[in-house]
Amino acid sequence: MFKARKQNFKLDLAELHALCEANYARLLRLFPEYETTNQREFRVGPALVRIEVLERCRYTTMFRLHQQQAHDQWLGSLRVDVRAYHDAAMLEVGSFQSHHRIQPRYQYPNASMFQEDEKFQQNRFLADWLEHCLGNGHSAAPLQAGQR
């Protein structure tokens, strides 16, 4: 009988770093005034998206990304805390919904049923979500006279 041998999972650090660098650029396109403003809101379809600055340090900034649907009882809401590393120009997921301190890799199976590449998957989801916001978002506040 042939037994398939499971290959050990190897984290592709270069791919994770590239993803975090691209996410940093995406976030700054959505919230370029983060240094002087604590919050940015916009709409993506019926959802309200809010990006908040939670903490500013010399080389890092903590953000909370929150998406609230028009009908939360049906669709729920999204909450992701991220840390921007300005010296490295990288953005990394710190917590996703109720999951905090996600490890770079996990043995599988595990008690929490995290995938082996859970951290990468969360950062990949963040990339897709930020791209969706960039492509489909519009300002929640009406423009004032003289603004463009």
PDB file of C-alpha atoms in Angstrom:
ATOM      1  CA  MET A   1       0.000   0.000   0.000  1.00  0.00           C
ATOM      2  CA  PHE A   2       1.330   3.449  -0.969  1.00  0.00           C
ATOM      3  CA  LYS A   3       1.415   5.993   1.833  1.00  0.00           C
ATOM      4  CA  ALA A   4       1.644   9.650   0.904  1.00  0.00           C
ATOM      5  CA  ARG A   5       4.306  11.380   2.923  1.00  0.00           C
ATOM      6  CA  LYS A   6       3.313  14.791   4.232  1.00  0.00           C
ATOM      7  CA  GLN A   7       5.774  17.513   3.333  1.00  0.00           C
ATOM      8  CA  ASN A   8       6.790  19.936   6.044  1.00  0.00           C
ATOM      9  CA  PHE A   9       5.346  23.399   5.656  1.00  0.00           C
ATOM     10  CA  LYS A  10       7.900  26.099   4.876  1.00  0.00           C
ATOM     11  CA  LEU A  11       7.031  29.753   5.259  1.00  0.00           C
ATOM     12  CA  ASP A  12       8.083  31.814   2.252  1.00  0.00           C
ATOM     13  CA  LEU A  13       9.409  34.839   4.104  1.00  0.00           C
ATOM     14  CA  ALA A  14      10.172  36.804   0.918  1.00  0.00           C
ATOM     15  CA  GLU A  15       6.573  36.361  -0.263  1.00  0.00           C
ATOM     16  CA  LEU A  16       5.187  37.428   3.139  1.00  0.00           C
ATOM     17  CA  HIS A  17       7.436  40.522   3.166  1.00  0.00           C
ATOM     18  CA  ALA A  18       6.383  41.470  -0.373  1.00  0.00           C
ATOM     19  CA  LEU A  19       2.732  41.132   0.636  1.00  0.00           C
ATOM     20  CA  CYS A  20       3.267  43.290   3.757  1.00  0.00           C
ATOM     21  CA  GLU A  21       5.071  45.954   1.690  1.00  0.00           C
ATOM     22  CA  ALA A  22       2.237  46.066  -0.851  1.00  0.00           C
ATOM     23  CA  ASN A  23      -0.336  46.297   1.964  1.00  0.00           C
ATOM     24  CA  TYR A  24       1.565  49.242   3.458  1.00  0.00           C
ATOM     25  CA  ALA A  25       1.320  51.101   0.145  1.00  0.00           C
ATOM     26  CA  ARG A  26      -2.392  50.224  -0.166  1.00  0.00           C
ATOM     27  CA  LEU A  27      -3.208  51.519   3.318  1.00  0.00           C
ATOM     28  CA  LEU A  28      -1.356  54.784   2.718  1.00  0.00           C
ATOM     29  CA  ARG A  29      -3.362  55.305  -0.486  1.00  0.00           C
ATOM     30  CA  LEU A  30      -6.580  54.875   1.524  1.00  0.00           C
ATOM     31  CA  PHE A  31      -5.465  56.993   4.485  1.00  0.00           C
ATOM     32  CA  PRO A  32      -2.662  59.364   3.393  1.00  0.00           C
ATOM     33  CA  GLU A  33      -3.366  61.867   6.192  1.00  0.00           C
ATOM     34  CA  TYR A  34      -2.907  59.326   9.014  1.00  0.00           C
ATOM     35  CA  GLU A  35      -0.152  61.440  10.640  1.00  0.00           C
ATOM     36  CA  THR A  36      -2.453  64.412  11.248  1.00  0.00           C
ATOM     37  CA  THR A  37      -5.892  62.759  11.448  1.00  0.00           C
ATOM     38  CA  ASN A  38      -7.028  59.956  13.717  1.00  0.00           C
ATOM     39  CA  GLN A  39      -9.813  58.527  11.582  1.00  0.00           C
ATOM     40  CA  ARG A  40     -10.898  58.065   7.972  1.00  0.00           C
ATOM     41  CA  GLU A  41     -14.333  56.841   6.863  1.00  0.00           C
ATOM     42  CA  PHE A  42     -15.650  55.865   3.456  1.00  0.00           C
ATOM     43  CA  ARG A  43     -18.295  53.617   1.966  1.00  0.00           C
ATOM     44  CA  VAL A  44     -17.824  50.445  -0.034  1.00  0.00           C
ATOM     45  CA  GLY A  45     -21.279  49.631  -1.364  1.00  0.00           C
ATOM     46  CA  PRO A  46     -23.659  49.493   1.619  1.00  0.00           C
ATOM     47  CA  ALA A  47     -20.793  48.999   4.104  1.00  0.00           C
ATOM     48  CA  LEU A  48     -19.159  51.742   6.137  1.00  0.00           C
ATOM     49  CA  VAL A  49     -15.377  51.375   6.464  1.00  0.00           C
ATOM     50  CA  ARG A  50     -13.489  53.160   9.217  1.00  0.00           C
ATOM     51  CA  ILE A  51      -9.717  53.267   9.631  1.00  0.00           C
ATOM     52  CA  GLU A  52      -8.605  54.512  13.043  1.00  0.00           C
ATOM     53  CA  VAL A  53      -5.176  55.320  14.404  1.00  0.00           C
ATOM     54  CA  LEU A  54      -4.857  53.484  17.728  1.00  0.00           C
ATOM     55  CA  GLU A  55      -1.258  54.329  18.576  1.00  0.00           C
ATOM     56  CA  ARG A  56       1.577  56.359  17.088  1.00  0.00           C
ATOM     57  CA  CYS A  57       5.209  55.650  17.882  1.00  0.00           C
ATOM     58  CA  ARG A  58       8.424  56.830  16.293  1.00  0.00           C
ATOM     59  CA  TYR A  59       8.695  53.973  13.771  1.00  0.00           C
ATOM     60  CA  THR A  60       5.279  52.322  13.953  1.00  0.00           C
ATOM     61  CA  THR A  61       1.579  53.133  13.868  1.00  0.00           C
ATOM     62  CA  MET A  62      -1.242  50.839  15.013  1.00  0.00           C
ATOM     63  CA  PHE A  63      -4.467  51.002  13.022  1.00  0.00           C
ATOM     64  CA  ARG A  64      -7.882  49.421  13.460  1.00  0.00           C
ATOM     65  CA  LEU A  65      -9.724  48.649  10.246  1.00  0.00           C
ATOM     66  CA  HIS A  66     -13.437  48.202  10.746  1.00  0.00           C
ATOM     67  CA  GLN A  67     -16.126  47.431   8.208  1.00  0.00           C
ATOM     68  CA  GLN A  68     -19.731  47.571   9.315  1.00  0.00           C
ATOM     69  CA  GLN A  69     -22.456  46.291   7.023  1.00  0.00           C
ATOM     70  CA  ALA A  70     -25.804  48.009   6.682  1.00  0.00           C
ATOM     71  CA  HIS A  71     -27.413  44.829   8.051  1.00  0.00           C
ATOM     72  CA  ASP A  72     -24.976  43.533  10.690  1.00  0.00           C
ATOM     73  CA  GLN A  73     -27.384  40.894  11.937  1.00  0.00           C
ATOM     74  CA  TRP A  74     -27.059  39.138   8.574  1.00  0.00           C
ATOM     75  CA  LEU A  75     -23.541  39.895   7.421  1.00  0.00           C
ATOM     76  CA  GLY A  76     -21.629  40.710  10.583  1.00  0.00           C
ATOM     77  CA  SER A  77     -18.727  43.124  10.727  1.00  0.00           C
ATOM     78  CA  LEU A  78     -15.021  42.947  10.086  1.00  0.00           C
ATOM     79  CA  ARG A  79     -12.318  44.147  12.496  1.00  0.00           C
ATOM     80  CA  VAL A  80      -8.613  43.903  11.811  1.00  0.00           C
ATOM     81  CA  ASP A  81      -5.814  45.526  13.816  1.00  0.00           C
ATOM     82  CA  VAL A  82      -2.644  46.159  11.864  1.00  0.00           C
ATOM     83  CA  ARG A  83       0.785  47.592  12.625  1.00  0.00           C
ATOM     84  CA  ALA A  84       2.592  49.766  10.104  1.00  0.00           C
ATOM     85  CA  TYR A  85       6.389  49.620  10.283  1.00  0.00           C
ATOM     86  CA  HIS A  86       7.392  52.909   8.655  1.00  0.00           C
ATOM     87  CA  ASP A  87      11.143  52.254   8.569  1.00  0.00           C
ATOM     88  CA  ALA A  88      10.551  48.983   6.673  1.00  0.00           C
ATOM     89  CA  ALA A  89       7.438  50.238   4.792  1.00  0.00           C
ATOM     90  CA  MET A  90       5.481  47.143   5.834  1.00  0.00           C
ATOM     91  CA  LEU A  91       1.978  46.523   7.211  1.00  0.00           C
ATOM     92  CA  GLU A  92       1.252  43.382   9.215  1.00  0.00           C
ATOM     93  CA  VAL A  93      -1.968  41.955  10.659  1.00  0.00           C
ATOM     94  CA  GLY A  94      -1.822  41.945  14.456  1.00  0.00           C
ATOM     95  CA  SER A  95      -5.302  40.622  15.185  1.00  0.00           C
ATOM     96  CA  PHE A  96      -8.087  39.432  12.943  1.00  0.00           C
ATOM     97  CA  GLN A  97     -11.609  39.485  14.371  1.00  0.00           C
ATOM     98  CA  SER A  98     -11.070  37.828  17.774  1.00  0.00           C
ATOM     99  CA  HIS A  99      -7.772  36.078  16.950  1.00  0.00           C
ATOM    100  CA  HIS A 100      -4.796  37.818  18.557  1.00  0.00           C
ATOM    101  CA  ARG A 101      -1.071  37.182  18.194  1.00  0.00           C
ATOM    102  CA  ILE A 102      -1.152  34.841  15.261  1.00  0.00           C
ATOM    103  CA  GLN A 103       2.051  32.835  14.892  1.00  0.00           C
ATOM    104  CA  PRO A 104       3.935  32.735  11.559  1.00  0.00           C
ATOM    105  CA  ARG A 105       3.214  29.007  11.284  1.00  0.00           C
ATOM    106  CA  TYR A 106       1.329  26.273  13.097  1.00  0.00           C
ATOM    107  CA  GLN A 107       1.507  22.531  13.357  1.00  0.00           C
ATOM    108  CA  TYR A 108      -1.617  21.107  11.819  1.00  0.00           C
ATOM    109  CA  PRO A 109      -3.973  19.995  13.189  1.00  0.00           C
ATOM    110  CA  ASN A 110      -4.006  22.168  16.301  1.00  0.00           C
ATOM    111  CA  ALA A 111      -6.533  22.991  19.021  1.00  0.00           C
ATOM    112  CA  SER A 112      -7.583  26.284  17.386  1.00  0.00           C
ATOM    113  CA  MET A 113      -7.702  24.693  13.922  1.00  0.00           C
ATOM    114  CA  PHE A 114      -5.451  27.389  12.460  1.00  0.00           C
ATOM    115  CA  GLN A 115      -3.986  26.588   9.075  1.00  0.00           C
ATOM    116  CA  GLU A 116      -0.230  26.078   8.856  1.00  0.00           C
ATOM    117  CA  ASP A 117       0.083  29.428   7.050  1.00  0.00           C
ATOM    118  CA  GLU A 118      -2.588  31.323   9.028  1.00  0.00           C
ATOM    119  CA  LYS A 119      -0.549  34.552   9.262  1.00  0.00           C
ATOM    120  CA  PHE A 120       0.068  34.595   5.511  1.00  0.00           C
ATOM    121  CA  GLN A 121      -3.616  33.921   4.790  1.00  0.00           C
ATOM    122  CA  GLN A 122      -4.712  36.799   7.028  1.00  0.00           C
ATOM    123  CA  ASN A 123      -2.279  39.185   5.338  1.00  0.00           C
ATOM    124  CA  ARG A 124      -3.456  37.922   1.907  1.00  0.00           C
ATOM    125  CA  PHE A 125      -7.074  38.570   2.920  1.00  0.00           C
ATOM    126  CA  LEU A 126      -6.045  42.073   4.032  1.00  0.00           C
ATOM    127  CA  ALA A 127      -4.456  42.656   0.609  1.00  0.00           C
ATOM    128  CA  ASP A 128      -7.639  41.602  -1.182  1.00  0.00           C
ATOM    129  CA  TRP A 129      -9.809  43.693   1.127  1.00  0.00           C
ATOM    130  CA  LEU A 130      -7.628  46.815   0.769  1.00  0.00           C
ATOM    131  CA  GLU A 131      -7.669  46.400  -3.046  1.00  0.00           C
ATOM    132  CA  HIS A 132     -11.456  46.083  -2.923  1.00  0.00           C
ATOM    133  CA  CYS A 133     -11.667  49.302  -0.869  1.00  0.00           C
ATOM    134  CA  LEU A 134      -9.351  51.117  -3.285  1.00  0.00           C
ATOM    135  CA  GLY A 135     -11.377  50.009  -6.295  1.00  0.00           C
ATOM    136  CA  ASN A 136     -14.880  50.443  -4.886  1.00  0.00           C
ATOM    137  CA  GLY A 137     -14.726  52.920  -2.004  1.00  0.00           C
ATOM    138  CA  HIS A 138     -16.179  56.400  -2.022  1.00  0.00           C
ATOM    139  CA  SER A 139     -16.161  59.158   0.550  1.00  0.00           C
ATOM    140  CA  ALA A 140     -18.811  58.918   3.264  1.00  0.00           C
ATOM    141  CA  ALA A 141     -18.777  62.711   3.684  1.00  0.00           C
ATOM    142  CA  PRO A 142     -20.003  65.074   0.990  1.00  0.00           C
ATOM    143  CA  LEU A 143     -17.365  67.286  -0.588  1.00  0.00           C
ATOM    144  CA  GLN A 144     -17.264  70.881   0.604  1.00  0.00           C
ATOM    145  CA  ALA A 145     -17.107  73.764  -1.851  1.00  0.00           C
ATOM    146  CA  GLY A 146     -13.607  74.028  -3.302  1.00  0.00           C
ATOM    147  CA  GLN A 147     -12.657  70.385  -2.510  1.00  0.00           C
ATOM    148  CA  ARG A 148     -11.832  67.798  -5.148  1.00  0.00           C
TER     149      ARG A 148
END
